PDB file of C-alpha atoms in Angstrom:
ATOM      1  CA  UNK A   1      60.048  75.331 104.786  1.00 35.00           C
ATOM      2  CA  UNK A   2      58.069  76.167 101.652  1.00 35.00           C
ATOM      3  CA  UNK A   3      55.331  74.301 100.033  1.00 33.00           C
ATOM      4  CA  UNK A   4      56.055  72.288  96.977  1.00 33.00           C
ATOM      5  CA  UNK A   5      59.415  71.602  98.132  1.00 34.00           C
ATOM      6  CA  UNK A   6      58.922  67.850  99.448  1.00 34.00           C
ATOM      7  CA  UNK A   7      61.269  65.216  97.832  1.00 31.00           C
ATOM      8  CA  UNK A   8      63.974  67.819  96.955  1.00 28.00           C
ATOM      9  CA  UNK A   9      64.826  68.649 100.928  1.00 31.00           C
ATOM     10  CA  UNK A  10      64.326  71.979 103.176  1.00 33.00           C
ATOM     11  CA  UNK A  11      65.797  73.314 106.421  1.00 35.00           C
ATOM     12  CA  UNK A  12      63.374  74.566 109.245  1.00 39.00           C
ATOM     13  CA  UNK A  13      64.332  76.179 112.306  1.00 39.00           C
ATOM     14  CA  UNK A  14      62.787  74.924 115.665  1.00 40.00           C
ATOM     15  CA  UNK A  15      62.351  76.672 118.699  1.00 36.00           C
ATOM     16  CA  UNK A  16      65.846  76.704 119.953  1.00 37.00           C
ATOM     17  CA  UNK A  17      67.616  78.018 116.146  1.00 37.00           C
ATOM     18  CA  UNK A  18      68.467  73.952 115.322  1.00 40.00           C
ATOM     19  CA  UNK A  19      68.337  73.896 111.623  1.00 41.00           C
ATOM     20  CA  UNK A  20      66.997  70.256 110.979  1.00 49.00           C
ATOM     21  CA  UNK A  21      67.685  69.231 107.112  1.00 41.00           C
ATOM     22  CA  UNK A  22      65.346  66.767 106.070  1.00 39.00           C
ATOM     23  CA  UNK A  23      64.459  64.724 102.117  1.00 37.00           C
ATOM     24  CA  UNK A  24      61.206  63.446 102.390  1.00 38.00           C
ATOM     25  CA  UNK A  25      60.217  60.680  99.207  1.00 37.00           C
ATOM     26  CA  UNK A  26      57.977  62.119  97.191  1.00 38.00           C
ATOM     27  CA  UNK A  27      54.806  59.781  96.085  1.00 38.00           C
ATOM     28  CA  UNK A  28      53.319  59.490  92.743  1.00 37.00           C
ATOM     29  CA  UNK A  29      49.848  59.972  93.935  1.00 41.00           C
ATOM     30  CA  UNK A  30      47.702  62.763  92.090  1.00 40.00           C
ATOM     31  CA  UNK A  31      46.832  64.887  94.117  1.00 45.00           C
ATOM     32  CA  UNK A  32      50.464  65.993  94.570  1.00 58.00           C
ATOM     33  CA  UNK A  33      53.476  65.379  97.139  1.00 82.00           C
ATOM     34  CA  UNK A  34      52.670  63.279 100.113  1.00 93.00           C
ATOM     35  CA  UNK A  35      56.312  63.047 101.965  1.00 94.00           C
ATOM     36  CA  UNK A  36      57.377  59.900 103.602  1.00 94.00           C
ATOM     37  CA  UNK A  37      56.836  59.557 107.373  1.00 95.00           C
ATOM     38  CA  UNK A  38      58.532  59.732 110.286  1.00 95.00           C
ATOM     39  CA  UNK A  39      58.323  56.869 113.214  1.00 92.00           C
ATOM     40  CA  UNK A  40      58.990  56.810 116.530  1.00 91.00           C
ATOM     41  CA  UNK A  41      62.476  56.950 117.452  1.00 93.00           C
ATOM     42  CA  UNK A  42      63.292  59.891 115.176  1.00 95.00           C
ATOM     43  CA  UNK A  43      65.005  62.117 117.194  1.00 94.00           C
ATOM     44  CA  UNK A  44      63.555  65.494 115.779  1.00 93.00           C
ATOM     45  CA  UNK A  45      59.770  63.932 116.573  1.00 94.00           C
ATOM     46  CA  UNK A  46      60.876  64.184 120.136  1.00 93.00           C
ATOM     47  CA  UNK A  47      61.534  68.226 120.368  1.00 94.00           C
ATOM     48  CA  UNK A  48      58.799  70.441 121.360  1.00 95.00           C
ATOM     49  CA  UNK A  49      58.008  72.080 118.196  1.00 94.00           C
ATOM     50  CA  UNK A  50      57.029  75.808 118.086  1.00 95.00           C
ATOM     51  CA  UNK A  51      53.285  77.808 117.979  1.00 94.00           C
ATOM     52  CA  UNK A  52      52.442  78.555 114.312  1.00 93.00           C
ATOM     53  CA  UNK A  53      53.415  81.779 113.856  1.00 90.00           C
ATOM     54  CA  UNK A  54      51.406  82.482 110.519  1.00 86.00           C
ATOM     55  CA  UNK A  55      48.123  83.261 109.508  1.00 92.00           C
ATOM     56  CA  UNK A  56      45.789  79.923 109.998  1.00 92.00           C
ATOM     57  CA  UNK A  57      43.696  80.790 107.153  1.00 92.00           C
ATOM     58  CA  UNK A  58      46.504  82.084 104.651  1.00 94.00           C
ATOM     59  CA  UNK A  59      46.935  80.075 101.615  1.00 94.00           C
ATOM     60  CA  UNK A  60      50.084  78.763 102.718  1.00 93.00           C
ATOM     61  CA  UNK A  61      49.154  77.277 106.059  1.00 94.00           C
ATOM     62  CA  UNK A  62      46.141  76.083 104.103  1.00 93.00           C
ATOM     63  CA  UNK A  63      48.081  74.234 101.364  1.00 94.00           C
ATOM     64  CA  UNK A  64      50.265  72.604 104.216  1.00 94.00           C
ATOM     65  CA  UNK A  65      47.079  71.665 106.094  1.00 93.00           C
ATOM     66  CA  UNK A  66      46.188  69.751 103.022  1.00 94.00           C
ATOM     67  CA  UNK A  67      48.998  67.780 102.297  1.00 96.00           C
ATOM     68  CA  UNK A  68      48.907  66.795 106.483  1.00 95.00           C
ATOM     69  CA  UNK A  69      45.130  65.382 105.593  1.00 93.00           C
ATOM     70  CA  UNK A  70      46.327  63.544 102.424  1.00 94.00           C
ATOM     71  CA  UNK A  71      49.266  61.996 103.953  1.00 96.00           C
ATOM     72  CA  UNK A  72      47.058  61.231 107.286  1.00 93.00           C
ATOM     73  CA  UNK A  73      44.753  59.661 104.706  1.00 89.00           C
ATOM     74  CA  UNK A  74      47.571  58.209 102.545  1.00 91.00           C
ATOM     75  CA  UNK A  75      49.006  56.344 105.396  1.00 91.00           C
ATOM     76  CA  UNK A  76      45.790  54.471 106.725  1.00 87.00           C
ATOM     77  CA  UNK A  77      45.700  57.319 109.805  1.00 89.00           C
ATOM     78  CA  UNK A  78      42.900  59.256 111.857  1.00 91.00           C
ATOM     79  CA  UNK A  79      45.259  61.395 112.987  1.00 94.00           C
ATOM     80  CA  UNK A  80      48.580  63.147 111.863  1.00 96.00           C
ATOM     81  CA  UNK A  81      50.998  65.542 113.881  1.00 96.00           C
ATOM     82  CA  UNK A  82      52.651  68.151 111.322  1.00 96.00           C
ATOM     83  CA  UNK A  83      56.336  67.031 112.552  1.00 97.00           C
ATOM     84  CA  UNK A  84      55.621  63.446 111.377  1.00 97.00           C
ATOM     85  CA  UNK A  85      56.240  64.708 107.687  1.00 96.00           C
ATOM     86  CA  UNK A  86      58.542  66.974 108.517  1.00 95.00           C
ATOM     87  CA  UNK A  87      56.526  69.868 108.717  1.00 95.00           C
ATOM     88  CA  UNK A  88      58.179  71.619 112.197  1.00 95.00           C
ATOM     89  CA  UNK A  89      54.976  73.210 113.777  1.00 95.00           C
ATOM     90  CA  UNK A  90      52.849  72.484 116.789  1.00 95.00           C
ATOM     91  CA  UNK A  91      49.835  71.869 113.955  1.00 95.00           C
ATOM     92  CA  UNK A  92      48.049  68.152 113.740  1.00 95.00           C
ATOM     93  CA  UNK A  93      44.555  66.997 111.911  1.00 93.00           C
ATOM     94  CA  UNK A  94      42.130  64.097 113.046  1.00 94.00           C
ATOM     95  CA  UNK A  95      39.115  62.568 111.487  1.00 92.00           C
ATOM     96  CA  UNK A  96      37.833  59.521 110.601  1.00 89.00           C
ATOM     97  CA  UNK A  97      35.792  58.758 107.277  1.00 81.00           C
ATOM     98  CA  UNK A  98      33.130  56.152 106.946  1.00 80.00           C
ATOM     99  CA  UNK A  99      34.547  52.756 106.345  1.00 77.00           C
ATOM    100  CA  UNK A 100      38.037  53.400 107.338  1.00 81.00           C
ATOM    101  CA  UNK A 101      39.848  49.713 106.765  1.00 84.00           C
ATOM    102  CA  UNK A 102      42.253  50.653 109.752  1.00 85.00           C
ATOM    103  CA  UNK A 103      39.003  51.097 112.044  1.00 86.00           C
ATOM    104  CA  UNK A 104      36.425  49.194 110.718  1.00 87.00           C
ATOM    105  CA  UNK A 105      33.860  49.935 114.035  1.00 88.00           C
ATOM    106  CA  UNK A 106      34.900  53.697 114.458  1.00 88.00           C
ATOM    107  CA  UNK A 107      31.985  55.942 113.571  1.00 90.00           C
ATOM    108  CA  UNK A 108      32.668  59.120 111.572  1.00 91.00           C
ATOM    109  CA  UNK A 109      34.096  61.781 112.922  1.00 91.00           C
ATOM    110  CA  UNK A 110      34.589  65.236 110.650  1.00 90.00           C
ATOM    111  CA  UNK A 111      37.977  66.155 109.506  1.00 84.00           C
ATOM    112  CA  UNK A 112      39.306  68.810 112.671  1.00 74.00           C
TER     113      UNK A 112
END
């Protein structure tokens, strides 16, 4: 999997070796590629994905991080698994900003 490679398709292992192949649609929003989600009754969102094996504060984790929060936020969310854009990681973000449409009576809670 490597960053910036949304809309064009990637392979990721998983914990057992599967290879999962996967195009994501790309979006036109600015502040770069936000892929397309994945719903329940994907297969691959059922597999126990593996630990993150790289460094949590390395720019590349980081970048990854911040397309999770911009699709989470892209999609109406307060909270986003990694898998469910077909990032293959045990990784997920939560928060919910003031005046979220989705959850109109939900106080704040900072981006985790």
């Amino acid at each position: 999997w490597a960053f910036g490679s949304f809309g064009v398709g990637f392979a990721s292992a998983g914990r057992s070796g599967d290879v999962r192949t996967t195009r994501c649609a790309q979006s036109t929003d600015a502040e770069g590629p936000v892929p397309a989600l994945r719903f329940l009754g994907d297969p691959d969102l059922m597999q126990p994905q593996p630990e993150v094996s790289e460094e949590v504060q390395g720019a590349e984790f980081q970048s990854r991080l911040k397309i999770l929060k911009e699709a989470m936020s892209k999609y109406g969310g307060i909270g986003i698994a990694a898998p469910q854009i077909g990032w293959w990681v045990r990784a997920m973000c939560f928060g919910i900003e003031d005046g979220n449409p989705r959850y109109p009576a939900a106080p704040p809670v900072s981006f985790q």
